[in-house]
Short mmCIF file of N, CA, C and O in Angstrom, two decimals:
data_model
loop_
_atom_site.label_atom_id
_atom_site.label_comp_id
_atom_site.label_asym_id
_atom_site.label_seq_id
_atom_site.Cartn_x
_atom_site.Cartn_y
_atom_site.Cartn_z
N UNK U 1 -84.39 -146.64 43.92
CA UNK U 1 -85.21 -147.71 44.44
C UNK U 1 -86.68 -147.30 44.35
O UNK U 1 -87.10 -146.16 44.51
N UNK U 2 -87.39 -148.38 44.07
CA UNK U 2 -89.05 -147.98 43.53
C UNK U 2 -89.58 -147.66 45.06
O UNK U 2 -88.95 -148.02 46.05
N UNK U 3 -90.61 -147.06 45.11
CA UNK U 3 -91.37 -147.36 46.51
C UNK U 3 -91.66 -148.39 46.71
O UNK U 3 -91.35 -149.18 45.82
N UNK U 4 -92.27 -148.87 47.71
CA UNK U 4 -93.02 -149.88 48.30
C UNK U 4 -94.50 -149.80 47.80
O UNK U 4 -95.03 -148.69 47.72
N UNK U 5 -95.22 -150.96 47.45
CA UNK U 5 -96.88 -150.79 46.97
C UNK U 5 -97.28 -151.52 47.28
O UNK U 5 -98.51 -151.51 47.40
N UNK U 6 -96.42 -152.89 47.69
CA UNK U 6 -97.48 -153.81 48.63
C UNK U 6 -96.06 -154.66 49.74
O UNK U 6 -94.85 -154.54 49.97
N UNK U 7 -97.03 -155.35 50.05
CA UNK U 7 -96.10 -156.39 51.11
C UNK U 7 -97.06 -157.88 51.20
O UNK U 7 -98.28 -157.92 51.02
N UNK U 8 -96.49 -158.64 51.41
CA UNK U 8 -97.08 -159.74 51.60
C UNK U 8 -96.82 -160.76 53.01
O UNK U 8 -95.71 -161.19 53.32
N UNK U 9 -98.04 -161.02 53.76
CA UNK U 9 -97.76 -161.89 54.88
C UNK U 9 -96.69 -162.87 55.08
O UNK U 9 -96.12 -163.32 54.08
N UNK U 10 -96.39 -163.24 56.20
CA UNK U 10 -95.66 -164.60 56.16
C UNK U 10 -96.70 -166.09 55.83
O UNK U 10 -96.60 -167.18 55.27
N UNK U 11 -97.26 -165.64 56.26
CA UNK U 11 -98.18 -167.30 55.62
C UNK U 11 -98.65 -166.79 53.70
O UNK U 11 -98.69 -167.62 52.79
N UNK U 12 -98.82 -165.99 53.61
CA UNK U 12 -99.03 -165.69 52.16
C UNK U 12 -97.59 -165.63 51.30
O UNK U 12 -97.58 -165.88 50.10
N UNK U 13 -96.59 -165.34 51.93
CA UNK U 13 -95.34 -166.05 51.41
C UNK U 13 -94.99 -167.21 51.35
O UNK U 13 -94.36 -167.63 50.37
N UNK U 14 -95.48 -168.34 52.89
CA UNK U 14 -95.08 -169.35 52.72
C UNK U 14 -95.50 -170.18 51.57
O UNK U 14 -94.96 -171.03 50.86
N UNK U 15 -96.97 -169.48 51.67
CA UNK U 15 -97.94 -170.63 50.38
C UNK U 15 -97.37 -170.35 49.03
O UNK U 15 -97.59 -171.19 48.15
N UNK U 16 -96.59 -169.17 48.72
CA UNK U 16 -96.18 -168.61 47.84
C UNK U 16 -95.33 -169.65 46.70
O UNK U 16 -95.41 -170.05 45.54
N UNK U 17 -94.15 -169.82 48.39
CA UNK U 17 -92.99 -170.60 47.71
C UNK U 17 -92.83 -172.02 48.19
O UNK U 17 -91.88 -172.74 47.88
N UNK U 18 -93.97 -172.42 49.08
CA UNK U 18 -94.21 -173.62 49.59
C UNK U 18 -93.50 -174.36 50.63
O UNK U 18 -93.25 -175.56 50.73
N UNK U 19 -93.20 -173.20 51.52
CA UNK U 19 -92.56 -173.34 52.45
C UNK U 19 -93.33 -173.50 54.15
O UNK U 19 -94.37 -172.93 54.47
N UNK U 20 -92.63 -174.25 54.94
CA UNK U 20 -92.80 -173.93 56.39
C UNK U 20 -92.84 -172.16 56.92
O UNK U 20 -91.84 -171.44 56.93
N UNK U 21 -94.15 -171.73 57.32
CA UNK U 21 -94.07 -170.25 58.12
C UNK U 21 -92.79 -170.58 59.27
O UNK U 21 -92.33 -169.47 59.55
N UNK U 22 -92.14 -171.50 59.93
CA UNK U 22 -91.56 -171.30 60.86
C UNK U 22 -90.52 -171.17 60.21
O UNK U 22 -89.75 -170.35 60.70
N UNK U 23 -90.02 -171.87 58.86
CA UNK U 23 -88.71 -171.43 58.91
C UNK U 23 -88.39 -170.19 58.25
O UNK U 23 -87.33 -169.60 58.45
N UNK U 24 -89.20 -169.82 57.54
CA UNK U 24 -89.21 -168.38 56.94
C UNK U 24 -88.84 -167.04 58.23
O UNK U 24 -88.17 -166.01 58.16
N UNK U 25 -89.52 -167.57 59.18
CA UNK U 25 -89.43 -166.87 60.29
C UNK U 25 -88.01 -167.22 60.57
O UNK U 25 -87.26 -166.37 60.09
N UNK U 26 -87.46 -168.09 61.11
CA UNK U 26 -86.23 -168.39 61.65
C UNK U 26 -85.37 -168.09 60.25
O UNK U 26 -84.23 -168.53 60.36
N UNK U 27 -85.56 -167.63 59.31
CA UNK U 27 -84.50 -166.95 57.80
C UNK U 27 -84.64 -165.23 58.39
O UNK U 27 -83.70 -164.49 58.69
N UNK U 28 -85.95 -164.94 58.43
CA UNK U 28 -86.17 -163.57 58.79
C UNK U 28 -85.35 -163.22 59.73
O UNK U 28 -84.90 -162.10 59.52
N UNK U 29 -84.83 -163.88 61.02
CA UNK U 29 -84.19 -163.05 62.04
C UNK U 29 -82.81 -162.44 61.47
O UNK U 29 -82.25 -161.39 61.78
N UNK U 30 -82.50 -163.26 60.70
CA UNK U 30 -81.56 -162.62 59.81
C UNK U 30 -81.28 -161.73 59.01
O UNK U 30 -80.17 -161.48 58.54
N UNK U 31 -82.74 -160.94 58.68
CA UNK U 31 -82.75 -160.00 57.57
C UNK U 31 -83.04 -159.17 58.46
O UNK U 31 -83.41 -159.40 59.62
N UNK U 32 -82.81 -157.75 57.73
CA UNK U 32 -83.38 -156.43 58.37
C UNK U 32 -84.32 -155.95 57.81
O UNK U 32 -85.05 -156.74 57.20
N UNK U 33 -84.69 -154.32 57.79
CA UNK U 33 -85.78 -153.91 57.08
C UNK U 33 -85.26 -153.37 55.58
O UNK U 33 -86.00 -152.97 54.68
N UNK U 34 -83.91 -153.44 55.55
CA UNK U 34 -83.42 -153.03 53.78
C UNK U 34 -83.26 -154.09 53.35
O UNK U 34 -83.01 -153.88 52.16
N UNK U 35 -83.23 -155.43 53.58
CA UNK U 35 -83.45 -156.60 53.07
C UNK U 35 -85.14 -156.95 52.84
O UNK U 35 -85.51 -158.12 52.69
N UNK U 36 -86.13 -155.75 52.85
CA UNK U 36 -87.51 -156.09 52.56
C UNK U 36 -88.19 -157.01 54.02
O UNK U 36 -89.24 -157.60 53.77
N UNK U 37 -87.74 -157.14 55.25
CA UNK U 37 -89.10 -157.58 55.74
C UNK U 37 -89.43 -156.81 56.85
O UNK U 37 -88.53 -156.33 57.54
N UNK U 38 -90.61 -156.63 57.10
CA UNK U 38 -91.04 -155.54 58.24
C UNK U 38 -92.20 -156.05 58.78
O UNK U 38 -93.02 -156.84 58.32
N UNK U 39 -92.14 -155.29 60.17
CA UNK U 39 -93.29 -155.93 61.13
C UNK U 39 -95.06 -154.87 60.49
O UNK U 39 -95.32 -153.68 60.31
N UNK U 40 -95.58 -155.75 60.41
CA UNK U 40 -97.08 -154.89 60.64
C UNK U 40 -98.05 -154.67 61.90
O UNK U 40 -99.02 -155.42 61.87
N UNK U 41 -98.00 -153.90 62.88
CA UNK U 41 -98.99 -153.62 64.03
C UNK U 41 -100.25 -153.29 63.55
O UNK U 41 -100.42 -152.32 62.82
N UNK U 42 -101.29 -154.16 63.97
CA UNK U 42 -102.70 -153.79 64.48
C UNK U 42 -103.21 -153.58 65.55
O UNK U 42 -102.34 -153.72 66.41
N UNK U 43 -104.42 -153.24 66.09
CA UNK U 43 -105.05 -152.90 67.07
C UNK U 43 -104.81 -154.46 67.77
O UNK U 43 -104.56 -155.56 67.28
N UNK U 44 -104.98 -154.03 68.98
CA UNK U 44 -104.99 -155.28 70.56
C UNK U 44 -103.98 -156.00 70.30
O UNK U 44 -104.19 -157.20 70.12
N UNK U 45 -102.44 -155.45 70.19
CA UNK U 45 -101.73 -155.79 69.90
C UNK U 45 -100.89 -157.21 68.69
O UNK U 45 -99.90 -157.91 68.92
N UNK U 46 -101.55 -157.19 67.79
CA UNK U 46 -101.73 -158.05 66.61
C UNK U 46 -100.51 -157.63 66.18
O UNK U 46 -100.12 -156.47 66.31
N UNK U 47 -99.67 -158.80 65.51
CA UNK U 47 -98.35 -158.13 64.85
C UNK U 47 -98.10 -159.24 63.85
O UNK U 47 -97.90 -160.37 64.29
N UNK U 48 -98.11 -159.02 62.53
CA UNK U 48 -97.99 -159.83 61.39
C UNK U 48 -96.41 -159.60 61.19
O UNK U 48 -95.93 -158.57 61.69
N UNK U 49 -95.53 -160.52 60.47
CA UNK U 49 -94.32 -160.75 60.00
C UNK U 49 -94.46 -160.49 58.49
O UNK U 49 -95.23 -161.31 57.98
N UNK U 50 -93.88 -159.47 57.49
CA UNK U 50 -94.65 -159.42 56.54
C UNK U 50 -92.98 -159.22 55.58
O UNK U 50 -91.82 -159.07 55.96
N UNK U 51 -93.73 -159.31 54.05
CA UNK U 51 -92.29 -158.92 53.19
C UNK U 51 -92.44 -158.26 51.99
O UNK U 51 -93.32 -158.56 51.19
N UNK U 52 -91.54 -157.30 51.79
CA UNK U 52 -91.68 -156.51 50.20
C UNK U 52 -91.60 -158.08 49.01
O UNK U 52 -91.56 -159.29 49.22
N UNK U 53 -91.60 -157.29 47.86
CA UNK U 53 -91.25 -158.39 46.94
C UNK U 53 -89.90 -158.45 46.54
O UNK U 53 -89.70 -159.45 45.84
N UNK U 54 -88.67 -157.61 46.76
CA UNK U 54 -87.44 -157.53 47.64
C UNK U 54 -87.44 -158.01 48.65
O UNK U 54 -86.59 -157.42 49.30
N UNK U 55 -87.99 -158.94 49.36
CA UNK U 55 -87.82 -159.40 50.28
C UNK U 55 -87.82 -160.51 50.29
O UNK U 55 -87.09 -161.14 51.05
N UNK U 56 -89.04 -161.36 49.02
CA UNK U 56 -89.13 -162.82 49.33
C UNK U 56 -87.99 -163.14 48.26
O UNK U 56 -87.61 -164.29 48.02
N UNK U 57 -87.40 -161.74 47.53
CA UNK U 57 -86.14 -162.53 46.67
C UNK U 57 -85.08 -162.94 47.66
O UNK U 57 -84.33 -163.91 47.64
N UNK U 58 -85.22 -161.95 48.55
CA UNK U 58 -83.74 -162.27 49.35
C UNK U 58 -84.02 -163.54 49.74
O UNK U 58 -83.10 -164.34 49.55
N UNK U 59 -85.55 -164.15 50.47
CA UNK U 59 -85.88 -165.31 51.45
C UNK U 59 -85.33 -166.70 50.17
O UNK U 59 -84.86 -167.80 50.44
N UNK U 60 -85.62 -166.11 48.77
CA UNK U 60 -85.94 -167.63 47.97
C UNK U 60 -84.16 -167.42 47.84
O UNK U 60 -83.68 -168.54 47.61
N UNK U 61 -83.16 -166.46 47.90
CA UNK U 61 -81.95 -167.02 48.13
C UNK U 61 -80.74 -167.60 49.25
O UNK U 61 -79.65 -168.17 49.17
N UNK U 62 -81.79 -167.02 50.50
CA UNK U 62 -81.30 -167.20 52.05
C UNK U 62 -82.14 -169.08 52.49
O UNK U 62 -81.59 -169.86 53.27
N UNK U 63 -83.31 -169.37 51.84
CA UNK U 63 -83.81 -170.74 52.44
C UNK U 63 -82.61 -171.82 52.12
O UNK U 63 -82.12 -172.48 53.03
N UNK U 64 -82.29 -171.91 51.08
CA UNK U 64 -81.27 -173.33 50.86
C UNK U 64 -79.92 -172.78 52.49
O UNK U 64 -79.05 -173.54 52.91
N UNK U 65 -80.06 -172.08 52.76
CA UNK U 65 -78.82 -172.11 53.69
C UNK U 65 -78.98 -172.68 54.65
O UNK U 65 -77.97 -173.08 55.24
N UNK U 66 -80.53 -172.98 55.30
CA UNK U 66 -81.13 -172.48 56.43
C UNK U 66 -81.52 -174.34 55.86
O UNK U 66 -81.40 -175.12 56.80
N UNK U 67 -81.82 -174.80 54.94
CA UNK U 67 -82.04 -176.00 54.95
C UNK U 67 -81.14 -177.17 54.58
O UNK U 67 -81.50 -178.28 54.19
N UNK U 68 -79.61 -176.63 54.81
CA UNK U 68 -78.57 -177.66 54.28
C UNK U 68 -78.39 -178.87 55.71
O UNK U 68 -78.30 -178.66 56.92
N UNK U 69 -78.41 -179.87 55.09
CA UNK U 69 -78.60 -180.95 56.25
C UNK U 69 -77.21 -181.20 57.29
O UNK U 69 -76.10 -180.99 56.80
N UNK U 70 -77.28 -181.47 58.18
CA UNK U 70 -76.59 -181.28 59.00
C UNK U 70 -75.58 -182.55 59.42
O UNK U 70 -75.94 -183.34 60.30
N UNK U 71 -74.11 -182.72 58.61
CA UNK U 71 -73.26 -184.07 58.77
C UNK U 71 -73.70 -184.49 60.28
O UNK U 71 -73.68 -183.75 61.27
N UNK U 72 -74.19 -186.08 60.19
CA UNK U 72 -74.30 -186.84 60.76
C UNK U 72 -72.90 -187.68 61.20
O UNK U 72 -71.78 -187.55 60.71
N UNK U 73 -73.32 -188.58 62.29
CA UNK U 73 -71.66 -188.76 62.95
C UNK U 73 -71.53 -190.00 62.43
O UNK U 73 -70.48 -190.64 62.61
#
C-alpha cells in the first residue's frame, strides 16, 4: 500500500463529486480509518472530517446505498 500524500476535506469532496456534505458524513459513519477517512484536529478545538483518495473511492461506491429511495406505502 502507497503512503498517504494528501487527504481531502469533506466539503472539498463534496464539491468533488457533487454531493450533500451531510450525507457524505452520514456514509462516513460507516467507514473506518482503513477504508481512507480520518479526523483532522486543529488548535481551539477545530476538527475537519477528511479523506484519502482511497477513501472517496470507497464514498463514490457506498453513496448509491445511502441514496436508494425508500418503498412508499
Amino acid at each position: 500500500m502507497a503512503a498517504i500524500s494528501a487527504v481531502f476535506t469533506i466539503a472539498r469532496v463534496a464539491d468533488m463529486l457533487g454531493e450533500d456534505e451531510d450525507l457524505l458524513h452520514e456514509v462516513s459513519l460507516d467507514m473506518e480509518p482503513e477504508d481512507g477517512v480520518l479526523w483532522i484536529y486543529g488548535i481551539g478545538g477545530e476538527e475537519v472530517l477528511a479523506f484519502t483518495a482511497f477513501g472517496i473511492e470507497n464514498l463514490r461506491d457506498l453513496i448509491p446505498l445511502y441514496k436508494k429511495p425508500v418503498p412508499g406505502p
